[in-house]
Short mmCIF file of C-alpha atoms in Angstrom, two decimals:
data_model
loop_
_atom_site.label_atom_id
_atom_site.label_comp_id
_atom_site.label_asym_id
_atom_site.label_seq_id
_atom_site.Cartn_x
_atom_site.Cartn_y
_atom_site.Cartn_z
CA MET S 26 42.02 31.56 -6.21
CA ILE S 27 38.72 33.47 -4.73
CA LEU S 28 36.42 30.46 -6.20
CA ARG S 29 39.18 27.88 -4.90
CA GLU S 30 38.89 29.53 -1.31
CA THR S 31 35.09 29.67 -1.83
CA LYS S 32 34.65 25.88 -2.85
CA LEU S 33 36.95 24.86 0.15
CA LYS S 34 35.09 27.11 2.52
CA ILE S 35 31.63 25.02 1.31
CA ASP S 36 33.40 21.68 1.37
CA ASN S 37 34.24 22.69 4.94
CA LEU S 38 31.03 23.76 6.11
CA VAL S 39 29.19 20.47 4.56
CA GLY S 40 32.02 18.10 6.33
CA GLN S 41 30.58 19.68 9.32
CA ASP S 42 27.24 18.82 9.03
CA GLU S 43 26.86 15.98 11.73
CA ASP S 44 25.57 12.00 10.52
CA LEU S 45 21.66 11.13 11.43
CA VAL S 46 22.20 9.50 15.04
CA ILE S 47 19.38 7.21 16.27
CA ASP S 48 19.99 5.63 19.66
CA GLY S 49 23.83 6.18 19.50
CA LYS S 50 24.26 4.73 16.06
CA SER S 51 25.31 6.99 12.91
CA PHE S 52 23.95 6.89 9.58
CA SER S 53 25.28 8.97 6.81
CA SER S 54 21.97 9.52 4.89
CA ARG S 55 19.19 11.30 6.33
CA LEU S 56 16.95 9.42 3.62
CA MET S 57 15.28 5.89 4.53
CA LEU S 58 13.74 3.81 1.98
CA GLY S 59 10.79 1.33 1.99
CA THR S 60 11.04 -1.68 -0.03
CA GLY S 61 7.34 -2.56 -0.95
CA LYS S 62 5.17 -1.84 -4.15
CA TYR S 63 8.32 -1.90 -6.41
CA LYS S 64 7.56 -3.77 -9.99
CA ASN S 65 10.26 -6.49 -9.07
CA THR S 66 13.36 -7.18 -6.64
CA ASP S 67 15.76 -5.62 -9.25
CA LEU S 68 14.20 -2.32 -9.33
CA ALA S 69 13.94 -1.90 -5.57
CA LEU S 70 17.68 -3.07 -5.38
CA SER S 71 18.71 -0.56 -7.92
CA SER S 72 16.56 2.29 -6.61
CA ILE S 73 18.06 1.58 -3.27
CA MET S 74 21.58 1.70 -4.28
CA ILE S 75 21.06 4.95 -6.23
CA SER S 76 19.26 6.71 -3.04
CA GLN S 77 22.24 6.19 -0.78
CA ALA S 78 19.96 5.24 1.80
CA SER S 79 21.84 4.08 5.10
CA ILE S 80 18.61 2.39 6.24
CA VAL S 81 16.01 0.43 4.80
CA THR S 82 12.88 -0.79 6.21
CA VAL S 83 11.37 -4.12 5.28
CA ALA S 84 8.01 -5.75 6.81
CA VAL S 85 8.37 -8.94 8.57
CA ARG S 86 5.02 -10.30 7.88
CA ARG S 87 5.81 -10.14 4.04
CA LEU S 88 9.43 -11.93 4.77
CA GLN S 89 7.49 -14.70 7.07
CA SER S 90 5.94 -16.11 3.62
CA SER S 91 9.44 -16.62 1.84
CA ASN S 92 12.70 -17.75 2.50
CA ILE S 93 14.79 -14.93 3.64
CA LEU S 94 17.98 -16.34 2.02
CA ASP S 95 16.11 -16.93 -1.53
CA ASP S 96 17.99 -15.58 -4.45
CA SER S 97 14.57 -13.72 -5.16
CA ASN S 98 14.31 -12.15 -1.82
CA ILE S 99 15.33 -8.41 -1.54
CA LEU S 100 17.18 -9.03 1.39
CA HIS S 101 19.65 -11.32 -0.59
CA GLY S 102 20.80 -8.62 -2.62
CA LEU S 103 20.87 -5.64 0.22
CA PRO S 104 24.51 -4.97 1.16
CA LEU S 105 23.90 -5.49 4.67
CA ASP S 106 27.54 -4.58 6.02
CA THR S 107 26.55 -0.76 4.71
CA VAL S 108 22.75 -0.95 4.79
CA TRP S 109 21.10 -1.11 8.24
CA LEU S 110 18.01 -3.17 8.22
CA LEU S 111 14.82 -1.47 10.20
CA PRO S 112 12.35 -4.36 10.24
CA ASN S 113 8.66 -3.08 10.33
CA THR S 114 5.49 -4.43 12.31
CA ALA S 115 3.42 -3.14 9.05
CA GLY S 116 -0.12 -4.89 8.94
CA CYS S 117 -0.17 -5.57 12.58
CA THR S 118 -3.43 -4.48 14.12
CA THR S 119 -3.09 -5.33 17.73
CA VAL S 120 -0.46 -4.87 20.56
CA GLN S 121 0.16 -8.54 21.02
CA GLU S 122 0.73 -8.90 17.28
CA ALA S 123 3.40 -5.81 16.75
CA ILE S 124 5.14 -7.16 19.83
CA ARG S 125 5.29 -10.85 18.44
CA VAL S 126 6.38 -9.37 14.96
CA ALA S 127 8.98 -7.06 16.70
CA SER S 128 10.56 -10.18 18.07
CA LEU S 129 10.45 -12.07 14.79
CA GLY S 130 12.41 -8.89 13.20
CA HIS S 131 15.16 -9.05 15.60
CA GLU S 132 15.61 -12.95 14.93
CA ILE S 133 16.03 -11.99 11.03
CA CYS S 134 18.52 -9.48 11.74
CA LYS S 135 20.40 -11.92 13.96
CA ARG S 136 20.12 -14.66 11.32
CA LEU S 137 21.21 -11.99 8.64
CA GLY S 138 24.52 -10.86 10.46
CA GLN S 139 22.85 -7.76 12.11
CA VAL S 140 23.18 -9.43 15.60
CA ASN S 141 22.99 -6.34 17.56
CA ASN S 142 20.32 -4.82 15.60
CA LYS S 143 17.32 -4.48 17.90
CA PHE S 144 15.89 -1.48 15.60
CA VAL S 145 11.96 -1.87 15.10
CA LYS S 146 9.49 0.31 12.95
CA LEU S 147 6.34 0.01 15.24
CA GLU S 148 3.42 0.32 13.40
CA VAL S 149 0.05 -0.89 15.09
CA ILE S 150 -2.92 0.17 12.50
CA SER S 151 -6.22 -1.24 13.37
CA ASP S 152 -8.02 1.22 10.65
CA PRO S 153 -8.13 -0.68 7.62
CA GLN S 154 -9.73 2.05 5.62
CA TYR S 155 -7.46 5.16 6.68
CA LEU S 156 -4.36 3.38 7.61
CA LEU S 157 -3.97 5.80 10.65
CA PRO S 158 -1.84 4.67 13.46
CA ASP S 159 -3.59 3.34 16.95
CA PRO S 160 -2.30 6.05 19.53
CA ILE S 161 -3.13 4.09 22.50
CA GLY S 162 -1.62 0.48 21.00
CA THR S 163 1.14 2.23 19.66
CA LEU S 164 2.17 3.65 23.09
CA LYS S 165 1.71 0.36 24.91
CA ALA S 166 3.51 -1.81 22.20
CA ALA S 167 6.35 0.98 22.46
CA GLU S 168 6.71 0.93 26.16
CA TYR S 169 6.71 -2.70 26.39
CA LEU S 170 9.39 -3.16 23.33
CA VAL S 171 11.65 -0.47 25.15
CA ASN S 172 11.65 -2.14 28.44
CA LYS S 173 13.08 -5.38 26.54
CA GLY S 174 15.52 -3.49 24.94
CA TYR S 175 14.50 -2.63 21.66
CA SER S 176 15.31 0.54 19.84
CA VAL S 177 11.70 1.75 18.75
CA LEU S 178 11.12 3.89 15.90
CA PRO S 179 7.02 4.54 16.29
CA TYR S 180 4.91 5.77 13.37
CA MET S 181 2.36 7.83 14.58
CA TYR S 182 -0.06 10.58 13.96
CA PRO S 183 1.50 14.15 14.09
CA ASP S 184 0.11 14.83 17.44
CA PRO S 185 2.54 16.70 19.83
CA ILE S 186 1.32 14.99 23.07
CA LEU S 187 1.68 11.87 21.84
CA ALA S 188 5.36 12.24 20.39
CA ARG S 189 6.29 13.69 23.56
CA GLN S 190 5.01 10.72 25.46
CA LEU S 191 6.73 8.18 23.23
CA GLU S 192 9.66 10.15 23.68
CA GLU S 193 9.12 10.16 27.61
CA ILE S 194 8.76 6.12 27.66
CA GLY S 195 12.31 5.75 25.85
CA CYS S 196 11.41 5.64 21.92
CA SER S 197 14.50 6.37 20.00
CA THR S 198 12.89 8.61 17.20
CA VAL S 199 9.24 9.64 16.66
CA MET S 200 7.92 9.14 13.15
CA PRO S 201 4.97 11.43 12.41
CA LEU S 202 3.38 10.96 9.08
CA ALA S 203 3.16 13.83 6.54
CA SER S 204 -0.41 12.46 5.16
CA PRO S 205 -1.91 8.98 4.91
CA ILE S 206 0.08 6.21 3.80
CA GLY S 207 0.64 5.97 0.09
CA SER S 208 -1.49 9.01 -0.70
CA GLY S 209 1.33 11.04 -2.12
CA GLN S 210 -0.41 14.07 -0.47
CA GLY S 211 3.00 15.83 0.97
CA LEU S 212 2.89 17.46 4.11
CA GLN S 213 -0.75 18.10 5.26
CA ASN S 214 0.08 18.71 9.15
CA ILE S 215 2.85 21.32 9.03
CA GLU S 216 2.03 23.11 11.77
CA ASN S 217 1.87 20.06 14.03
CA LEU S 218 4.97 18.74 12.39
CA GLN S 219 7.00 21.91 13.56
CA ILE S 220 5.58 21.73 16.62
CA ILE S 221 6.65 18.29 17.19
CA ILE S 222 10.22 19.11 15.77
CA GLU S 223 10.69 21.89 18.04
CA ASN S 224 9.62 20.05 21.39
CA SER S 225 11.64 16.58 20.39
CA SER S 226 15.14 15.55 21.90
CA VAL S 227 15.20 12.66 19.75
CA PRO S 228 15.26 12.71 16.06
CA VAL S 229 12.14 13.35 14.24
CA ILE S 230 11.57 11.09 10.87
CA ILE S 231 8.64 12.34 8.66
CA ASP S 232 6.80 9.10 7.60
CA ALA S 233 4.15 8.35 4.96
CA GLY S 234 2.30 10.39 2.51
CA LEU S 235 5.30 12.27 0.88
CA GLY S 236 4.75 12.71 -2.85
CA THR S 237 8.00 13.89 -4.53
CA SER S 238 11.53 15.28 -3.85
CA SER S 239 10.16 18.87 -3.11
CA ASP S 240 7.98 17.34 0.17
CA ALA S 241 11.42 15.80 1.14
CA VAL S 242 12.95 18.84 0.75
CA LYS S 243 10.52 20.92 2.73
CA SER S 244 10.50 18.20 5.39
CA ILE S 245 14.18 18.37 6.12
CA GLU S 246 14.18 22.22 5.70
CA ILE S 247 11.82 22.63 8.46
CA GLY S 248 14.07 20.66 10.87
CA ALA S 249 13.40 17.02 10.46
CA SER S 250 16.44 14.78 11.24
CA ALA S 251 15.24 12.29 8.24
CA VAL S 252 12.61 11.14 5.82
CA LEU S 253 11.07 7.66 5.09
CA VAL S 254 10.07 7.10 1.64
CA ASN S 255 8.56 4.11 -0.19
CA SER S 256 5.53 4.82 -2.83
CA ALA S 257 6.80 8.29 -3.88
CA ILE S 258 9.69 6.21 -5.37
CA ALA S 259 8.07 2.94 -6.03
CA ASN S 260 4.91 4.09 -7.68
CA SER S 261 6.73 6.75 -10.01
CA GLN S 262 7.21 6.37 -13.71
CA SER S 263 11.22 5.85 -13.01
CA PRO S 264 11.76 4.87 -9.55
CA GLU S 265 15.47 5.12 -10.15
CA LEU S 266 15.61 8.67 -11.21
CA MET S 267 12.99 9.41 -8.43
CA ALA S 268 15.20 7.66 -5.89
CA LYS S 269 18.08 10.14 -6.93
CA ALA S 270 15.71 13.07 -6.43
CA MET S 271 15.15 12.16 -3.27
CA GLN S 272 18.62 11.81 -2.48
CA LEU S 273 19.35 15.67 -3.41
CA GLY S 274 16.32 16.81 -2.12
CA VAL S 275 17.11 15.49 1.48
CA LYS S 276 20.62 17.01 0.91
CA SER S 277 19.14 20.31 -0.50
CA GLY S 278 17.07 20.65 2.68
CA ARG S 279 19.80 19.76 5.11
CA TYR S 280 22.03 22.49 3.61
CA SER S 281 19.00 25.09 3.42
CA TYR S 282 17.98 24.27 7.30
CA LEU S 283 21.63 24.70 8.37
CA SER S 284 22.02 28.04 6.36
CA LYS S 285 19.11 29.48 8.60
CA ARG S 286 16.51 30.99 5.87
CA MET S 287 16.02 35.03 5.50
CA VAL S 288 13.67 36.54 7.84
CA LYS S 289 10.15 37.11 6.01
CA SER S 290 9.06 40.53 5.57
CA ASP S 291 5.33 41.72 5.06
CA ARG S 292 6.40 44.28 2.34
CA ALA S 293 9.25 44.54 -0.52
CA VAL S 294 12.61 45.24 0.76
CA PRO S 295 14.82 46.88 -1.96
CA SER S 296 18.02 44.97 -3.00
CA SER S 297 19.95 48.05 -4.57
CA PRO S 298 20.99 50.86 -2.24
CA SER S 299 18.90 54.00 -2.13
CA THR S 300 21.76 56.16 -0.91
CA GLY S 301 24.92 57.15 -2.50
CA LEU S 302 23.72 56.86 -6.28
CA LEU S 303 25.51 58.92 -9.24
CA PHE S 304 22.35 60.68 -10.52
#
C-alpha cells in the first residue's frame, strides 16, 4: 500500500513538470538534436527516434545542395507531425548571409507542411579555426529577423551581457555554448552559464561541446531549459545507445533540478543521531 502510494506521488510530481515552451509553443522533450556527422541517414533517424527529441535542427545550407523530398534526405524520414524542424544558419559568416539562409529555412518548413514554423537557430560564425560565434553579427542578424516575425534562437558565446541584449531585442531563447563546437569538452564556462540562467526570462538552451550524458545532466541540473546535442551522439561508438543515454540524462537532470539539491556543508554532518542512544 505504501509503495503504491509513493509511486502515485512520484508520478504526480513528475506529471506536474511543465513542458519546454519556446515562443508560446510547447515541447514535451528538453533534448534537441542535430542531424550532422552521422555515418548514414538511417542511423541518424534511428538515433533521433530513440532520443524522443521534439526539436531537430538541420543546416539549411546542406539542404540547398539536395532535393529535400528525395528518399535519401533525412527530412523525408522525420515524422514532421510530431517533430518540430529547427532550420539553422550553420556555415554563415556574415549578417546578410545568415538572414538569407533563415528565409530559405522558412520556405523549406512551409514546403514540408510546417507552414507556421518561423523558428531559426541563428549562427553567425566568421572564425574558421575556433568556430566561435560573432557577437556583433549575431546581434544585428537577430534584431532584423525578430522584426520580420521570426522566432530567433541565437547561438552565442556564454556572455551574460550579450544574453541580456539578445533577450531585450526579442529573441525567443538564448543558446550559449558549453565549449567549442564538436569538442566534447563539456561545460567549460559553468559560472557564466549559471549567471545567464539566473538572469534570463527566456529559455536558456546549452548548445555545443557536450560530450556525454553526464554533461546533459549537469546542464539541466543547473537550470538550463534544454540542451542541443549532435556530435556527442553521432561520433560515439553507438549513437543509438548514446541517444538513449542523453534522453535519460536530460530527464534525470530535470528531476534533480526540481528536487532542489541539499545545501553544501564545509564539514561532515552525521546521518545517525547523536542523542537517545541505547549505550
